[in-house]
Coordinates of C-alpha atoms and ligand atoms in Angstrom, one line a residue:
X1 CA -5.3 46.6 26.0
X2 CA -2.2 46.5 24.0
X3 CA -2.5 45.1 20.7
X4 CA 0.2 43.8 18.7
X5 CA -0.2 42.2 15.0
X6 CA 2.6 40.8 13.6
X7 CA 2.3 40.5 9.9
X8 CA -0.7 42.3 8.5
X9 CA 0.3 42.9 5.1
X10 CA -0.8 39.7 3.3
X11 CA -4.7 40.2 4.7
X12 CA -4.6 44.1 4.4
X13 CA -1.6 45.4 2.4
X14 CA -3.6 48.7 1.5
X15 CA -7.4 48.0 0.7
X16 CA -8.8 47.4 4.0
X17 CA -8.9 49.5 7.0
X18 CA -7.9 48.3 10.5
X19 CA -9.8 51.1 12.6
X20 CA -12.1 48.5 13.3
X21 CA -9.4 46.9 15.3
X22 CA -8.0 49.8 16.6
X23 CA -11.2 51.1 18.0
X24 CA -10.5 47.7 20.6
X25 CA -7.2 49.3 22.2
X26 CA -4.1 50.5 21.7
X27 CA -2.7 48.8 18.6
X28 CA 0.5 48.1 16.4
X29 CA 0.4 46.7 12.8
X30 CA 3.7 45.8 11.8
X31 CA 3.3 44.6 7.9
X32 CA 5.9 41.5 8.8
X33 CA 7.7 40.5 11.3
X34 CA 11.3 38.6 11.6
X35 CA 11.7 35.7 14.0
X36 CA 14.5 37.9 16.4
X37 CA 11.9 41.1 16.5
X38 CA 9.1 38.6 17.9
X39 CA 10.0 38.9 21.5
X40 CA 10.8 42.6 21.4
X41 CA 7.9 43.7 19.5
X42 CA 5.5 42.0 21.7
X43 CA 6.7 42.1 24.8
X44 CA 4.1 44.3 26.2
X45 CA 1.3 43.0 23.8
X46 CA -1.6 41.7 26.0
X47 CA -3.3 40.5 23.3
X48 CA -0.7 38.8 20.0
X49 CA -2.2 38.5 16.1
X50 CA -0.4 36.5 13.4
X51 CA -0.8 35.1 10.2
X52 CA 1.6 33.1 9.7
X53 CA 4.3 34.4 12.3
X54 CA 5.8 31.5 14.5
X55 CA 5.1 32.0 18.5
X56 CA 6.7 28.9 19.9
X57 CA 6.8 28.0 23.1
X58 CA 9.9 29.1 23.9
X59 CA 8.2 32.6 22.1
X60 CA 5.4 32.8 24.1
X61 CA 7.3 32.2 27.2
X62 CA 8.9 35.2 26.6
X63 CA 6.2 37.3 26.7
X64 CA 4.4 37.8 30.7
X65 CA 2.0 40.2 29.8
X66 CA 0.0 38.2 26.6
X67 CA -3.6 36.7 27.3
X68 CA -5.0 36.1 24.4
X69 CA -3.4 35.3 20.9
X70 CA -5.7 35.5 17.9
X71 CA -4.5 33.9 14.4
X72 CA -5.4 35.2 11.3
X73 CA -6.5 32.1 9.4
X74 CA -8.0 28.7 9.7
X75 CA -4.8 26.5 10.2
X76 CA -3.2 28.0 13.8
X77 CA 0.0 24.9 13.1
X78 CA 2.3 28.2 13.6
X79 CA 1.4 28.7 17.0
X80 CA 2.3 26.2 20.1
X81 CA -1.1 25.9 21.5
X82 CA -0.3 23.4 24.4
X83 CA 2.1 26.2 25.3
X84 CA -0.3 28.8 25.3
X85 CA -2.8 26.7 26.9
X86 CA 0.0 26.0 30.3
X87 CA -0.2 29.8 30.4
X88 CA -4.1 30.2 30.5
X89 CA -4.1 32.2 27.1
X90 CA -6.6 31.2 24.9
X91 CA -5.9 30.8 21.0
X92 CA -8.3 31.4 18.4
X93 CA -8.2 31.3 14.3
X94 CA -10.8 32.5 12.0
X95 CA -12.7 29.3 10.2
X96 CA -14.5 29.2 7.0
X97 CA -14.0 32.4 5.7
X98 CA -12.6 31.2 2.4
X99 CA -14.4 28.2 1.4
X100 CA -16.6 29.4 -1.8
X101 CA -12.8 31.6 -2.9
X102 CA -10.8 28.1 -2.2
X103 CA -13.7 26.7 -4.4
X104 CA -13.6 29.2 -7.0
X105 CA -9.6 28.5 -7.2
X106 CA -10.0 25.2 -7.7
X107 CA -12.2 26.0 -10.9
X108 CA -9.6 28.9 -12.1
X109 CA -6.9 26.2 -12.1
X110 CA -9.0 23.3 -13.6
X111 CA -10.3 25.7 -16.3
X112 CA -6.6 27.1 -17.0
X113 CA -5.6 23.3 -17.5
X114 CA -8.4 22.4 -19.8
X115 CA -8.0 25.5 -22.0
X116 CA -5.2 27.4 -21.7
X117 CA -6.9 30.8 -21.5
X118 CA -3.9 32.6 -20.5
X119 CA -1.6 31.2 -22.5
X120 CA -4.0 31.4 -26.1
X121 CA -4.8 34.9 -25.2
X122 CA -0.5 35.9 -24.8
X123 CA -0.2 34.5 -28.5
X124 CA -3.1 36.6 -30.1
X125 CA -1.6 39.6 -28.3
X126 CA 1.9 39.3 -29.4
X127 CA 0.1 39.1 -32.9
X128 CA 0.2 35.3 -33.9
X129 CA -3.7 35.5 -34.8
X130 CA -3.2 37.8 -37.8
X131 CA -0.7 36.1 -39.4
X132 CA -3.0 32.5 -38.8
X133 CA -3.6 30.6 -42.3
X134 CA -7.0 29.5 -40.0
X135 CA -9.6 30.8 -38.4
X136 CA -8.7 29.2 -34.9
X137 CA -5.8 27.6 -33.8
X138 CA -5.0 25.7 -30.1
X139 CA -1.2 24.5 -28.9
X140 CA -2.9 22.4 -26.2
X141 CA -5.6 19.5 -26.1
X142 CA -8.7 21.4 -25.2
X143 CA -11.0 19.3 -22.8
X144 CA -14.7 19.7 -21.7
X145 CA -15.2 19.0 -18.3
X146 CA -19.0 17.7 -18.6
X147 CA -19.1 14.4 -18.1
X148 CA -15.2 14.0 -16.6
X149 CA -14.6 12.4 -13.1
X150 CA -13.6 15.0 -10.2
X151 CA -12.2 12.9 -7.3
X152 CA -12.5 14.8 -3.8
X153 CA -9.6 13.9 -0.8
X154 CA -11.7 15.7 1.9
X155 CA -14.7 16.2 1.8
X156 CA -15.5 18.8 4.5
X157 CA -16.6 22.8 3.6
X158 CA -13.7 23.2 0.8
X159 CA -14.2 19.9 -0.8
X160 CA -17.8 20.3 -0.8
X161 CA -18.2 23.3 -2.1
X162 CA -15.7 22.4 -4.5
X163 CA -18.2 19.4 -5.3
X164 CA -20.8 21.9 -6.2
X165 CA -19.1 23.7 -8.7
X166 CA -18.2 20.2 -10.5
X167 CA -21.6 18.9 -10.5
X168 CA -22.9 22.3 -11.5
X169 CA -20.1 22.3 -14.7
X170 CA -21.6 18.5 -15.1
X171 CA -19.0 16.5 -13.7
X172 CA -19.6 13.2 -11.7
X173 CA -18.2 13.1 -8.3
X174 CA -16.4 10.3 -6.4
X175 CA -14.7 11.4 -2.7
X176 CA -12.8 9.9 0.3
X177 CA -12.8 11.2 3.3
X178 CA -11.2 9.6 6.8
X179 CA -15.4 10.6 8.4
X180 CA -18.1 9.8 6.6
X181 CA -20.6 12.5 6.5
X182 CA -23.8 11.6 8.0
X183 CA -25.7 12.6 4.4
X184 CA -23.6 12.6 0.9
X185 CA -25.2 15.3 -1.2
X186 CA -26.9 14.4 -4.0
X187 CA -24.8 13.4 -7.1
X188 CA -21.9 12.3 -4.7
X189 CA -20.5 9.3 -4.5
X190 CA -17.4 7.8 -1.4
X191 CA -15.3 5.6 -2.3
X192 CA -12.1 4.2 -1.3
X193 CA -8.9 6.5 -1.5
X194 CA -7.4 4.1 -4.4
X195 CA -10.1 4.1 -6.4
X196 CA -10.1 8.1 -6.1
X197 CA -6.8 7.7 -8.2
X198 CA -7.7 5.0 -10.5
X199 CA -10.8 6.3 -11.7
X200 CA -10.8 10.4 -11.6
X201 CA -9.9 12.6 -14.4
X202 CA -9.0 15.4 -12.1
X203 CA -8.4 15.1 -8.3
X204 CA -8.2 17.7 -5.9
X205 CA -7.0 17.8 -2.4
X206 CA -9.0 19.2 0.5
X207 CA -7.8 17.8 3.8
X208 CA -5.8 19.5 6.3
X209 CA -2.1 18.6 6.4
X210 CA -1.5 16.2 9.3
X211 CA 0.5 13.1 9.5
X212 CA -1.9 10.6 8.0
X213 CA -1.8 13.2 4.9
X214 CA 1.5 14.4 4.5
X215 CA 2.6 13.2 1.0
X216 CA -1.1 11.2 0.4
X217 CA 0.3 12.3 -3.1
X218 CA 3.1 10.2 -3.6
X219 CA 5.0 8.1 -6.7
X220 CA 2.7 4.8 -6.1
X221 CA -0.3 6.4 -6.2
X222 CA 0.4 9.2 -9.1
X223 CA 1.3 5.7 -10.6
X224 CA -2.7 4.7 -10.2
X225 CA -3.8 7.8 -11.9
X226 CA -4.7 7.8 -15.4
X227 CA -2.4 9.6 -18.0
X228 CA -4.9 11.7 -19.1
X229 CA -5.8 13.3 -15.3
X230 CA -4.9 16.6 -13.4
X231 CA -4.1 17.1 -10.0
X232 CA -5.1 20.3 -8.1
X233 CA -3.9 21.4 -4.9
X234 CA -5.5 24.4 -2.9
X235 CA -4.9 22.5 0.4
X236 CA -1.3 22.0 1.6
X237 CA 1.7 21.9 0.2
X238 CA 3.2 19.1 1.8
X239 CA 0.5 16.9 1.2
X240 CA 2.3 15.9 -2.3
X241 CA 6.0 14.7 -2.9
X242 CA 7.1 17.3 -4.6
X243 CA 10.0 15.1 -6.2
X244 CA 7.7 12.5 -7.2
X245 CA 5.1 15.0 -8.8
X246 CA 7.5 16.5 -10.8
X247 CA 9.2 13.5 -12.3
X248 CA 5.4 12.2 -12.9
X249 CA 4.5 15.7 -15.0
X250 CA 7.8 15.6 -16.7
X251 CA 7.2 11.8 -17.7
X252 CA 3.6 11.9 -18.8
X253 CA 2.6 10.1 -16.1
X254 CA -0.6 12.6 -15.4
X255 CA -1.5 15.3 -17.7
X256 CA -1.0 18.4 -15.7
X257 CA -1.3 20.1 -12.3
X258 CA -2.3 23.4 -11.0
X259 CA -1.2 24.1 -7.6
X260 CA -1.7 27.2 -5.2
X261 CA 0.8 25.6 -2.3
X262 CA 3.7 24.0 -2.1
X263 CA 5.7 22.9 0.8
X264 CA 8.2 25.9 1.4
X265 CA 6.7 28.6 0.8
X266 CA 8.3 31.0 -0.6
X267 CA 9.2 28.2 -2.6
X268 CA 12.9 27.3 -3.3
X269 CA 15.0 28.5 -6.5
X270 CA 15.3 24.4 -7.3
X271 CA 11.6 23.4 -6.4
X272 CA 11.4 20.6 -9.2
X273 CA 8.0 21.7 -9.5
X274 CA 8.7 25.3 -10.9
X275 CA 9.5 24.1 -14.2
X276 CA 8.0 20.6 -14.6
X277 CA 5.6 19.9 -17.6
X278 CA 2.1 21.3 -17.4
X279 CA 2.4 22.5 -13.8
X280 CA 1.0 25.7 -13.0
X281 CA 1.4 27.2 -9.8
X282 CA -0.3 30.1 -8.0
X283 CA 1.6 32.1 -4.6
X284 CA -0.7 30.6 -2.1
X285 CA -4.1 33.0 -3.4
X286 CA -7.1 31.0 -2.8
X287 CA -8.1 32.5 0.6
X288 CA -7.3 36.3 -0.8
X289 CA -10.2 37.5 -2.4
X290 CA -11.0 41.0 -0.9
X291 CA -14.3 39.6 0.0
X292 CA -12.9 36.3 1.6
X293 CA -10.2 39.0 3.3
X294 CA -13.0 41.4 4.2
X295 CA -14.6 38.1 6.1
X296 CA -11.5 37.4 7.6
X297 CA -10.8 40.7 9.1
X298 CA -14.8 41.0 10.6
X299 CA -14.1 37.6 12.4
X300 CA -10.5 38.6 13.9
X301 CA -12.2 41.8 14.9
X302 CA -15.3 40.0 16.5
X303 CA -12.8 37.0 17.7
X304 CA -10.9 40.0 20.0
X305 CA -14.3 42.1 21.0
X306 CA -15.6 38.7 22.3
X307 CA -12.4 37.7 24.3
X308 CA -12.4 41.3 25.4
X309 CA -16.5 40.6 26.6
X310 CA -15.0 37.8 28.5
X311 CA -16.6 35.3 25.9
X312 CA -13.9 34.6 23.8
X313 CA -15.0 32.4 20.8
X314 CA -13.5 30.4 17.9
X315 CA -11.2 29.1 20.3
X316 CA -9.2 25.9 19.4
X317 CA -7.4 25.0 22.8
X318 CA -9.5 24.7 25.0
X319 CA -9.0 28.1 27.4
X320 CA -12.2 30.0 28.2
X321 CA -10.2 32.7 29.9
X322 CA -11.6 36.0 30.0
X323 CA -9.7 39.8 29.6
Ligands
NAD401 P1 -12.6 21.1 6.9 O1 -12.1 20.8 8.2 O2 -14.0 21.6 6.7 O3 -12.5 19.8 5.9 C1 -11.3 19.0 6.0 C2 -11.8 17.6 5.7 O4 -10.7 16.7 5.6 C3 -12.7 17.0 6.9 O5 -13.9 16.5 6.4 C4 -11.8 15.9 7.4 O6 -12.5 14.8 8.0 C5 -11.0 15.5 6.2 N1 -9.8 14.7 6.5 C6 -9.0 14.8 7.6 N2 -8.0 13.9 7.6 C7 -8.2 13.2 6.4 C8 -7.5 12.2 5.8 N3 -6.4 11.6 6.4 N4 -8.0 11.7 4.6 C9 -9.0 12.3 4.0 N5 -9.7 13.3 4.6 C10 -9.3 13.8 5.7 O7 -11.6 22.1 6.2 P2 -11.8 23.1 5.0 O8 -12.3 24.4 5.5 O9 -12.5 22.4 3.9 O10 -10.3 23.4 4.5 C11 -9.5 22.3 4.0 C12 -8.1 22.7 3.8 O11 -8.0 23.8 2.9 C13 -7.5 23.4 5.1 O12 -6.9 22.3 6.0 C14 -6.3 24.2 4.6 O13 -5.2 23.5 4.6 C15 -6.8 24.5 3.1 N6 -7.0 25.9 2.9 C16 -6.2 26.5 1.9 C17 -6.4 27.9 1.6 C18 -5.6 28.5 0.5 O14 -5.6 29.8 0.5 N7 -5.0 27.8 -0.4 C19 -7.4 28.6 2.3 C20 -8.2 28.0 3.3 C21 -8.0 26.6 3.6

């Protein structure tokens, strides 16, 4: 079988090996991949991997000999599945790979914003320490989370998990979710999706971006949120009104936000959010973890051996055809 990947780079740009994957057929990494060298680099791919390379349908169409497309990550928005699925090719993604790095992210941000530990530790290096009249010093409110409101916007493995590490740092936890999980773990609490914004010291976003949750996070309700709360965002960019956010950040309207998406990403040079107040932003680094990477990579493998077995697995429209 002829395998083409499209963009490895991001999941293995030098630490991980992809014999794995070439042990399945003949195979063709290409680090990235521009939208005109899509048709003539996988032309005569039967089987297609991307991260976060666009097949349309008008893509996919163009290609007679592909059977199977696997994507590298949970959300597959970058390929036209209805497409594929006219043709018989199955699709696939790779789920919850990343939840307990997403998690961990969530706490990297929420700690950065209630201490500052990068910033404090630039200013004793450059020397500001040994010329203090005191024995400490802080430019920042320092905050203890024990005790502080986390409010969860979707509450599935991510926001759970996230929900562990809050109540574990001794935070109380209020969520909304659009299904209501059959048991709410102990120490949880659903509420309604206003009173997530009235009442939470830090909220943070865990849905998947669809239409119902494209800009959830918008000037009315960053209005509801008290001036003294954070907002984190390891979900989706377009999930918050960027605009809005930044005018709220600059204004004092919330306290601070740390942020590992946005919704172009790259971002642009005038994203308002690149130099609002308190905002801290991470390139989109939650799910890369070698270990979460190293996941990844075993479930793309196994996702292609199985289609290959004629059993192809983690599919997400619907086509059982085999190799
Ligand atoms: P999941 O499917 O387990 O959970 C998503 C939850 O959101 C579900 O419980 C669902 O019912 C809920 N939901 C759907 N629509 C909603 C709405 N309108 N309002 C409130 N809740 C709603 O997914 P997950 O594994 O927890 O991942 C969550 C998101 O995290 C993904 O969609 C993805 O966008 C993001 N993610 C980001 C990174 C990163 O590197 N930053 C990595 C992995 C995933």
């Amino acid at each position: 079988m002829n395998i083409v990947l499209l963009d490895g780079y991001t999941l293995n740009p030098g630490d991980l090996t992809w014999k794995d994957l070439e042990y399945l057929g003949q195979c063709t990494v290409y680090d990235r991949t521009p939208p005109k060298k899509v048709v003539p680099r996988a032309k005569d791919a039967e089987i297609a991997l991307t991260n976060k390379t666009v097949l349309s349908s008008d893509v996919i169409k163009q290609l007679p000999k592909l059977k199977y497309i696997g994507v590298l990550a949970t959300g597959y928005n970058i390929v036209d599945i209805e497409a594929a699925r006219a043709l018989c090719i199955p699709v696939t993604n790779v789920p919850a790979y990343s939840t307990r790095s997403v998690a961990q992210m969530v706490f990297a941000h929420l700690l950065n914003l209630a201490q500052h530990v990068g910033h404090h530790a630039e200013t004793v290096r450059s020397g500001r320490w040994t010329f203090n009249p005191d024995f400490c010093y802080w430019d920042m409110p320092l905050i203890e989370l024990a005790g502080l409101t986390m409010g969860i916007i979707g509450f599935g493995r991510i926001g759970q998990a996230t929900a562990r590490l809050a109540l574990a740092f001794g935070m109380k936890v209020i969520a909304y979710d659009i299904v209501t999980p059959s048991s709410i773990p102990e120490g949880c609490q659903f509420v309604e999706l206003d009173d997530i914004f009235r009442v939470s010291d830090v909220i943070s976003l865990h849905c998947p971006l669809t239409p119902q949750t494209k800009n959830i996070i918008n000037k009315e309700r960053l209005e509801l949120m008290k001036k003294t709360a954070y907002l984190v965002n390891t979900s989706r960019g377009p999930l918050v009104d960027e605009q809005a956010l930044a005018q709220a950040l600059n204004n004092e309207g919330i306290a601070g936000a740390g942020l590992d998406v946005l919704s172009l990403e790259p971002p642009e040079k005038n994203n308002p959010l690149l130099k609002a107040k308190n905002c801290f932003i991470t390139p989109h680094i939650a799910w890369a973890t070698r270990a979460a990477r190293e996941r990844l990579l075993q479930v793309v493998v196994d996702n292609v051996a199985s289609f290959l077995a004629g059993k192809p697995r983690n599919v997400v429209n619907g086509v059982k055809a085999t190799a």
